[in-house]
Amino acid sequence: MTALLEVEDLRVAYGKVEAVKGISFRVEEGQAVTLIGTNGAGKTTTLHTLSGLLAPSAGRIRFRGQDLAGVPAHQVVALGLAHSPEGRHIFPRLSVEENLLLGAFLRKDADGIADDTERAYVLFPRLRERRTQAAGTLSGGEQQMLAMARALMCRPRLLMLDEPSMGLSPLMMKKIMATVRELKAAGTTILLVEQNARAALALADQAYVMETGRLVLSGSGRTLLDDDSVRKAYLGEA
Amino acid sequence: MTATDVLQLLADGLVLGTMYGLIAVGYTMVYGILQIINFAHGEIYMLGGFGALFVYAWVPGLRAVSLWLALPVLLVAAVVVSVAAAVAAERFAYRPLRGAPRLAPLITAIGLSLFLQQVVFNFFTLPGGSVGVTAPVPFPQLPGEPLHLGGVTLSHAALLTLVVAALAMVVLTWFVARTRTGRAMQATAQDPKTARLMGIDTDRVIVVAFAIGALLAAVACVTQGLRLGTISYNMGFIAGLKGFTAAVLGGIGNIKGAMLGGVVLGVAEALASGLLPHLPALHMFGGSVWKDVWAFVILIVVLLIRPQGLLGERIADRA
């Protein structure tokens, strides 16, 4: 049984600076996998490489059995790999609904798109209230909802979420993480990068700790929650 | 100076301005997506006129029919030449410089301008003529008497300019707002990286932006040739400058703003050259010699008051 996503000895460099220094991990179908670590550890770089925005300097990425080497970003999403980027990156001058429709840009099934738009509004009723509003006028939390909903519009086989709770109020953070749990319960495979390590580990089947471009620790979310070094470094416990 | 004279000036300015607007759209679309100023756009415009003239001069039988019948052929020829040049410029001059410092594509654009001018200057040939064009060459004229509308006189070419510009804006607005490619353009302009994550082939979107700009510029140049009666290899320089000014005036990146900027500029020029000579205090600054000065005075004043242009939005720095 091959994994949905297999990353082998991946290296990514910005010029001479290597940001990702040979990491390997897998995401199985139906799993929620999280990547935690401090700022600058290379988590976002990893996701950018997976979705084709950055080219790896070495290593292999296999998604659904297919090698992603040389596949441009706009074709990676066609394979079912959706990426909700750090900082949300909604299209500010387009309406909420236009943003959602862009998430379904490659789909041709009008009925299916209408169904999924409806599903997005059920998942996030706030977005329905604001459907004709320019996305740039939404609050941070609403923009995050929109970014997630937009990523779901391509019916992804793997949903990559980069820092979905960043910059949100504690209440909104809770809401967003609850939605991530809901999506996982509904069977969505998720790769989550999150600075809120506690929340991420609590829902992850499998977790990796990244430090300066390397994966230094791995295990189930539970195990890492109980790990002393993780508690000290990432959960703020003495 | 009667009220009718002023109306006539306004009408002339409107015609000139919509022509500038058609050029300005090309600057603004490319800038909106790539944040580069394609200074070779003036030459892309000029090439359209020469493409039309080339076909008109060399295709047998075209001169035998009424120019109204030949006009569609001329327009298609103009568009083909301009679009081909713009797409080639994008592919071979600008795309290799993606990610280079801003100054690099700017200098490339200036080089490309000179190159395209020189190609026409050295190689454009009319039947029975010598190789190359150094002086303005005659452009075919639409037959028929000018129209008189309530005291204002408009040539057929002027009317054609207005109709084409209005039509272009309606179609373009619909295209950008309603079609899949149009939405892809908006997304790419707002956030190119994220647009790729949506599955948008941003390279293709960029080509489409260049092509649409070239199409409108080509049509603008044909109307200009029809109105003025001549075209020249270096006509793109000042036209490009005016188109660029119009785009900045309207708020660069904004398509409707480009047309509005063009109209403001055209009307200002017409009034400056036609109205000022009749004003006692300012008459020495009137006339056509001064019209370009006034065009840029308007630009400077508007930018002092609204740096983002008439319809531009103040955009926060891209993260």
XYZ file of C-alpha atoms in Angstrom:
557
model
C 0.000 0.000 0.000
C 1.583 3.261 -1.055
C 0.875 6.435 0.849
C -1.107 9.301 -0.638
C 1.921 11.551 -0.290
C 5.490 10.349 0.021
C 8.334 12.785 0.514
C 11.844 11.409 0.280
C 15.012 13.264 1.235
C 13.567 16.591 0.092
C 15.963 19.511 -0.093
C 15.014 23.075 -0.962
C 17.400 26.015 -1.230
C 16.998 29.753 -1.682
C 20.175 30.507 -3.588
C 22.964 29.160 -1.394
C 20.871 28.950 1.729
C 19.329 25.545 2.223
C 15.972 25.936 3.975
C 14.937 22.285 3.876
C 17.801 19.878 4.439
C 16.662 16.444 3.445
C 13.328 15.532 4.999
C 11.238 12.401 4.484
C 7.685 11.807 5.588
C 4.415 10.245 4.446
C 0.773 11.120 4.581
C -1.659 8.200 4.420
C -5.146 8.512 3.001
C -7.579 9.778 5.643
C -4.882 10.863 8.048
C -4.288 14.227 9.604
C -0.561 14.886 9.700
C 0.953 17.932 11.315
C 4.273 19.669 10.945
C 5.176 21.812 13.926
C 8.223 23.931 14.617
C 9.414 27.458 15.206
C 9.443 30.268 12.662
C 12.034 29.675 9.995
C 12.156 25.922 10.528
C 11.218 25.342 6.889
C 7.581 24.299 7.239
C 6.119 26.839 4.812
C 8.972 26.218 2.375
C 8.084 22.532 2.477
C 4.440 23.206 1.624
C 5.399 25.616 -1.158
C 7.579 22.915 -2.647
C 4.852 20.297 -2.410
C 2.419 22.519 -4.305
C 4.992 23.367 -6.967
C 5.562 27.036 -6.144
C 9.191 26.200 -5.341
C 11.409 23.670 -7.051
C 13.300 21.216 -4.847
C 17.075 21.059 -5.210
C 17.017 17.327 -4.485
C 14.722 14.557 -3.346
C 11.443 13.155 -4.478
C 7.766 13.955 -3.976
C 5.241 11.318 -4.945
C 1.566 12.183 -4.798
C -0.957 9.449 -5.587
C 1.924 7.456 -7.017
C 2.977 10.201 -9.391
C 6.325 11.946 -9.264
C 5.744 15.696 -8.926
C 9.173 16.670 -10.259
C 8.748 19.400 -12.849
C 4.969 19.595 -12.509
C 4.051 23.315 -12.402
C 1.920 24.608 -9.543
C -1.196 25.101 -11.646
C -1.143 21.427 -12.591
C -0.419 20.107 -9.112
C -3.817 21.315 -7.920
C -5.402 19.390 -10.791
C -4.055 16.194 -9.187
C -6.013 16.974 -6.037
C -3.468 18.718 -3.867
C -4.975 21.906 -2.430
C -2.942 24.482 -0.558
C -4.403 27.072 1.767
C -1.404 29.373 2.126
C 0.003 31.084 5.182
C -1.443 34.574 5.566
C -4.669 33.423 3.878
C -4.044 35.144 0.556
C -7.644 35.564 -0.418
C -8.203 37.731 -3.509
C -9.069 41.005 -1.760
C -10.957 42.815 -4.522
C -13.061 39.838 -5.563
C -16.225 38.888 -3.748
C -16.414 35.975 -1.346
C -18.286 33.913 -3.904
C -15.832 34.766 -6.704
C -13.031 33.615 -4.418
C -14.806 30.318 -3.870
C -15.361 29.865 -7.594
C -11.661 30.433 -8.247
C -11.011 27.498 -5.940
C -12.975 25.421 -8.460
C -11.175 27.015 -11.411
C -10.200 23.735 -13.052
C -13.582 22.058 -12.637
C -16.120 22.024 -15.424
C -19.074 20.423 -13.612
C -21.351 23.400 -12.913
C -23.727 21.313 -10.789
C -20.939 19.905 -8.666
C -19.490 23.369 -8.158
C -22.881 24.703 -7.074
C -23.217 21.805 -4.593
C -19.769 22.461 -3.171
C -20.395 26.203 -2.901
C -23.505 25.386 -0.908
C -21.476 22.977 1.248
C -18.929 25.730 1.918
C -21.740 28.031 3.086
C -23.089 25.315 5.364
C -19.633 24.780 6.828
C -19.126 28.542 7.249
C -22.500 30.343 7.464
C -20.645 33.644 7.888
C -19.400 33.361 4.330
C -22.944 33.079 3.035
C -23.870 36.309 4.801
C -20.924 37.998 3.117
C -21.040 36.286 -0.249
C -21.219 39.453 -2.375
C -18.803 41.436 -0.211
C -15.211 42.091 -1.333
C -13.063 39.511 0.413
C -10.579 42.173 1.503
C -13.214 43.666 3.802
C -13.635 40.480 5.828
C -12.176 40.063 9.313
C -9.067 37.921 9.710
C -11.062 34.947 10.917
C -13.542 35.232 8.081
C -10.693 35.463 5.598
C -9.255 32.266 7.061
C -12.627 30.558 6.669
C -12.696 31.720 3.073
C -9.163 30.481 2.388
C -10.063 27.045 3.738
C -13.376 26.917 1.932
C -11.688 27.982 -1.284
C -9.103 25.205 -0.963
C -11.908 22.686 -0.486
C -13.613 23.799 -3.703
C -11.317 21.648 -5.840
C -12.429 18.524 -3.919
C -8.882 17.876 -2.804
C -7.444 14.447 -2.063
C -5.032 16.217 0.251
C -5.691 19.544 1.953
C -2.606 21.464 3.051
C -3.292 24.141 5.627
C -0.488 26.565 6.451
C -0.915 28.301 9.800
C -4.713 28.505 9.719
C -4.926 29.968 13.204
C -2.200 32.585 12.803
C -3.137 36.054 13.948
C -6.627 35.094 15.072
C -8.353 35.774 18.361
C -8.391 32.806 20.771
C -12.089 32.335 20.086
C -11.663 32.357 16.316
C -8.638 30.096 16.639
C -10.774 27.559 18.465
C -13.419 27.783 15.796
C -10.967 27.232 12.986
C -9.337 24.259 14.695
C -12.786 22.796 15.354
C -13.462 23.039 11.643
C -10.200 21.274 10.866
C -11.309 18.448 13.206
C -14.692 18.387 11.467
C -13.042 18.070 8.069
C -10.845 15.262 9.320
C -13.864 13.466 10.757
C -15.528 13.765 7.366
C -12.604 11.895 5.847
C -10.469 14.683 4.418
C -6.759 13.960 4.389
C -4.972 16.919 5.935
C -1.402 18.142 6.166
C -1.390 20.867 8.797
C 1.378 23.326 9.523
C 0.617 25.125 12.750
C 2.318 27.256 15.348
C -0.406 26.417 17.831
C 1.332 23.107 18.541
C -1.032 21.943 21.235
C -4.126 22.186 19.070
C -2.339 20.671 16.106
C -0.952 17.709 18.041
C -4.309 17.064 19.677
C -5.937 16.307 16.356
C -3.035 14.788 14.419
C -2.689 11.081 13.734
C 0.934 11.619 12.919
C 3.160 14.544 13.768
C 6.619 15.754 12.885
C 8.735 18.357 14.594
C 10.830 20.464 12.247
C 13.922 22.376 13.323
C 16.190 24.367 11.000
C 15.255 22.399 7.916
C 15.258 18.926 9.443
C 12.630 16.662 10.966
C 13.967 16.000 14.429
C 11.115 14.089 16.008
C 8.100 12.169 14.878
C 5.305 10.141 16.376
C 1.600 10.152 16.891
C 0.082 13.445 18.010
C -0.599 11.967 21.450
C 2.973 10.760 21.898
C 4.444 14.132 21.052
C 1.997 15.903 23.347
C 3.497 13.843 26.178
C 7.087 14.207 25.037
C 9.191 16.242 27.445
C 11.277 18.046 24.875
C 8.180 18.982 22.885
C 6.420 20.200 26.012
C 9.359 22.421 26.832
C 10.072 23.803 23.405
C 6.640 24.093 21.829
C 3.983 23.893 24.479
C 5.487 26.463 26.788
C 5.733 24.169 29.771
C 8.592 24.088 32.206
C -15.304 81.750 -29.841
C -18.871 80.533 -29.738
C -20.461 77.781 -27.695
C -20.475 75.643 -30.816
C -16.739 76.104 -31.185
C -16.254 74.899 -27.619
C -18.504 71.913 -28.310
C -16.421 71.148 -31.360
C -13.246 71.261 -29.263
C -14.795 68.934 -26.712
C -15.830 66.513 -29.456
C -12.343 66.564 -30.985
C -10.860 66.063 -27.548
C -13.182 63.156 -26.866
C -12.153 61.449 -30.095
C -8.468 61.977 -29.437
C -8.951 60.923 -25.832
C -10.709 57.639 -26.583
C -7.862 56.874 -28.992
C -5.383 57.502 -26.147
C -7.602 55.373 -23.936
C -7.364 52.417 -26.293
C -3.578 52.610 -26.041
C -3.674 53.162 -22.288
C -5.596 49.940 -21.671
C -2.591 47.952 -22.887
C -0.232 49.690 -20.457
C -2.608 49.288 -17.594
C -3.390 45.595 -18.138
C 0.247 44.575 -18.363
C 1.130 46.749 -15.394
C -1.776 45.363 -13.383
C -0.470 41.842 -13.778
C 3.308 42.165 -14.033
C 4.015 45.601 -12.501
C 6.169 46.427 -15.508
C 5.736 49.329 -17.891
C 5.881 47.970 -21.408
C 7.361 51.063 -23.024
C 7.465 49.241 -26.353
C 3.643 49.404 -26.385
C 3.792 52.590 -28.477
C 5.663 50.660 -31.151
C 3.205 47.775 -30.920
C 0.572 50.418 -31.715
C 2.619 51.804 -34.623
C 3.115 48.312 -36.074
C -0.659 47.918 -36.307
C -0.923 50.884 -38.644
C 1.891 49.621 -40.842
C 0.434 46.108 -40.868
C -2.843 47.523 -42.165
C -1.114 49.712 -44.713
C 1.057 46.818 -45.895
C -1.945 44.622 -46.616
C -3.821 47.505 -48.220
C -0.916 48.304 -50.517
C 0.112 44.795 -51.469
C -3.091 42.749 -51.629
C -4.416 43.122 -55.158
C -7.968 44.335 -55.504
C -8.200 45.811 -52.027
C -7.795 49.342 -53.357
C -10.384 48.744 -56.035
C -13.225 48.386 -53.529
C -14.586 51.018 -51.176
C -12.389 51.489 -48.098
C -15.438 50.656 -45.983
C -15.340 47.157 -47.451
C -11.583 46.881 -47.125
C -11.601 48.219 -43.570
C -12.294 44.870 -41.849
C -9.324 43.373 -43.699
C -7.138 46.289 -42.647
C -8.225 45.932 -39.042
C -7.520 42.207 -39.020
C -4.091 42.778 -40.555
C -3.298 45.462 -37.979
C -4.384 43.231 -35.106
C -2.454 40.204 -36.374
C 0.792 42.166 -36.723
C 0.501 43.945 -33.367
C -0.580 40.869 -31.428
C 2.169 38.747 -32.957
C 4.763 41.386 -32.069
C 3.444 41.766 -28.524
C 3.302 38.035 -27.881
C 6.825 37.604 -29.239
C 8.040 40.524 -27.116
C 6.524 38.931 -24.020
C 7.984 35.536 -24.772
C 11.487 36.505 -25.809
C 12.118 39.893 -24.203
C 10.127 40.064 -20.972
C 9.591 36.493 -19.803
C 13.320 35.728 -19.476
C 13.539 38.761 -17.182
C 10.805 37.699 -14.798
C 12.245 38.050 -11.326
C 15.038 40.349 -12.514
C 15.272 43.833 -10.953
C 12.568 46.224 -12.215
C 15.091 48.250 -14.178
C 15.983 45.346 -16.480
C 12.603 44.975 -18.263
C 12.337 48.758 -18.441
C 15.619 49.051 -20.326
C 14.639 46.072 -22.461
C 11.427 47.882 -23.364
C 13.310 50.955 -24.509
C 15.640 48.798 -26.596
C 12.691 46.958 -28.058
C 11.046 50.298 -28.963
C 14.062 51.419 -30.916
C 14.421 48.008 -32.545
C 10.818 47.944 -33.775
C 11.030 51.518 -35.051
C 14.175 50.688 -36.951
C 12.689 47.548 -38.462
C 9.904 49.637 -40.010
C 12.252 52.504 -40.858
C 14.660 50.233 -42.711
C 12.451 47.556 -44.221
C 8.870 48.737 -44.751
C 8.295 48.948 -48.471
C 5.350 50.093 -50.568
C 4.789 48.880 -54.134
C 7.036 50.841 -56.464
C 8.728 52.612 -53.574
C 12.223 52.304 -52.194
C 13.010 50.081 -49.219
C 12.379 51.736 -45.865
C 10.197 54.667 -44.758
C 11.818 57.806 -43.495
C 8.907 60.214 -43.788
C 5.220 59.897 -42.881
C 3.393 57.781 -45.422
C -0.166 58.407 -46.616
C -2.865 56.250 -45.075
C -6.088 55.513 -46.997
C -9.030 57.781 -46.251
C -12.663 56.868 -45.683
C -14.897 58.290 -48.435
C -17.887 60.497 -47.765
C -18.653 63.912 -46.316
C -18.163 64.559 -42.584
C -21.259 64.388 -40.415
C -22.807 67.463 -38.841
C -24.448 66.874 -35.497
C -25.921 69.970 -33.895
C -23.172 72.246 -35.153
C -20.392 69.792 -34.371
C -18.573 68.298 -37.326
C -17.240 64.765 -37.057
C -15.373 62.878 -39.748
C -16.260 59.257 -40.408
C -12.910 58.292 -38.944
C -13.638 60.267 -35.774
C -17.013 58.631 -35.416
C -15.453 55.234 -36.030
C -12.941 55.919 -33.251
C -15.735 56.684 -30.793
C -17.753 53.615 -31.769
C -14.753 51.291 -31.620
C -13.631 52.652 -28.249
C -17.107 52.333 -26.744
C -17.498 48.825 -28.074
C -14.035 47.829 -26.859
C -14.767 49.023 -23.334
C -18.104 47.207 -23.154
C -16.636 43.937 -24.420
C -13.522 44.214 -22.278
C -15.473 44.964 -19.118
C -17.687 41.974 -19.776
C -14.687 39.791 -20.582
C -12.805 40.617 -17.401
C -15.808 40.334 -15.114
C -17.684 37.404 -16.607
C -15.414 34.988 -18.420
C -13.190 32.330 -16.911
C -10.070 33.862 -18.445
C -11.158 37.284 -17.197
C -11.507 36.007 -13.649
C -8.117 34.346 -13.987
C -6.703 37.742 -15.002
C -8.189 39.445 -11.968
C -6.855 36.744 -9.679
C -3.405 36.911 -11.256
C -3.334 40.697 -10.935
C -4.282 40.531 -7.262
C -2.079 37.641 -6.146
C -0.141 35.748 -8.803
C 1.255 33.029 -6.538
C -2.106 32.157 -5.087
C -3.627 32.264 -8.562
C -1.316 29.407 -9.491
C -2.502 27.471 -6.452
C -6.019 27.737 -7.896
C -4.834 26.033 -11.079
C -4.454 29.189 -13.144
C -1.686 29.094 -15.736
C -0.413 32.583 -15.018
C 2.015 32.525 -17.958
C -0.961 32.141 -20.268
C -2.824 34.936 -18.508
C 0.142 37.234 -19.065
C 0.191 36.394 -22.778
C -3.535 37.144 -22.993
C -3.005 40.531 -21.307
C -0.291 41.456 -23.796
C -2.460 40.271 -26.698
C -5.547 42.239 -25.653
C -3.493 45.378 -25.188
C -1.931 44.916 -28.620
C -5.300 44.312 -30.240
C -6.721 47.570 -28.915
C -3.554 49.482 -29.799
C -3.650 48.141 -33.352
C -7.230 49.277 -33.809
C -6.344 52.655 -32.284
C -3.536 53.119 -34.791
C -5.788 52.339 -37.745
C -8.296 54.944 -36.560
C -5.439 57.403 -36.077
C -4.217 56.795 -39.645
C -7.742 57.241 -40.968
C -8.164 60.485 -39.048
C -4.842 62.125 -39.774
C -4.162 60.714 -43.206
C -0.593 59.615 -42.529
C 1.329 57.236 -40.313
C 5.028 57.277 -39.539
C 7.593 54.879 -38.119
C 8.114 57.032 -35.022
C 4.450 57.827 -34.305
C 4.507 55.297 -31.471
C 6.795 57.355 -29.310
C 4.497 60.273 -28.524
C 1.354 58.096 -28.739
C 2.895 55.646 -26.306
C 3.822 58.464 -23.965
C 0.262 59.787 -24.082
C -1.207 56.330 -23.567
C 1.072 55.770 -20.599
C 0.156 59.190 -19.205
C -3.528 58.364 -19.607
C -3.044 55.069 -17.790
C -1.279 56.761 -14.873
C -3.812 59.591 -14.843
C -6.699 57.134 -14.590
C -4.955 54.969 -12.004
C -2.563 52.412 -13.416
C -3.903 48.871 -13.226
C -7.487 50.053 -13.643
C -9.009 49.425 -17.077
C -11.870 51.917 -16.846
C -9.416 54.401 -15.403
C -7.241 54.044 -18.499
C -10.109 55.086 -20.759
C -11.130 57.898 -18.407
C -7.545 59.100 -18.236
C -7.385 59.069 -22.016
C -10.516 61.157 -22.325
C -9.365 63.669 -19.705
C -6.050 63.974 -21.483
C -7.588 64.303 -24.941
C -10.101 66.936 -23.868
C -7.423 68.849 -21.981
C -5.217 68.883 -25.050
C -8.026 70.012 -27.324
C -9.046 72.807 -24.981
C -5.453 73.893 -24.448
C -4.747 74.186 -28.134
C -8.141 75.572 -29.155
C -9.435 77.589 -26.228
C -6.378 79.145 -24.613
C -5.438 81.335 -27.611
C -8.749 83.139 -27.079
C -8.189 83.867 -23.405
C -6.544 87.269 -22.864
C -4.265 86.260 -20.002
C -3.181 82.891 -21.287
C -3.239 83.247 -25.056
C 0.516 82.916 -25.359
C 0.314 79.425 -23.848
C -2.318 78.203 -26.309
C -2.092 76.528 -29.656
C -0.971 73.105 -30.645
C 2.680 73.730 -29.744
C 1.631 73.898 -26.115
C -0.807 71.018 -26.044
C 1.709 68.436 -24.818
C 2.852 70.788 -22.087
C -0.712 71.137 -20.838
C -1.243 67.378 -21.036
C 1.658 66.838 -18.652
C 0.679 69.752 -16.426
C -2.666 68.012 -15.940
C -0.852 64.773 -15.142
C 1.359 66.447 -12.545
C -1.539 68.265 -10.898
C -3.710 65.155 -10.705
C -0.875 63.081 -9.300
C -0.137 65.729 -6.683
C -3.727 65.559 -5.475
C -4.403 61.863 -6.120
C -1.128 59.951 -6.433
C -3.059 56.752 -7.153
C -4.737 58.332 -10.194
C -8.386 59.182 -10.785
C -9.837 55.690 -10.300
C -6.847 53.992 -8.703
C -7.020 52.469 -5.287
C -4.449 53.040 -2.666
C -3.019 49.577 -2.359
C -1.214 48.487 0.741
C 2.175 46.957 0.142
C 1.983 43.435 -1.127
C 2.943 41.052 1.630
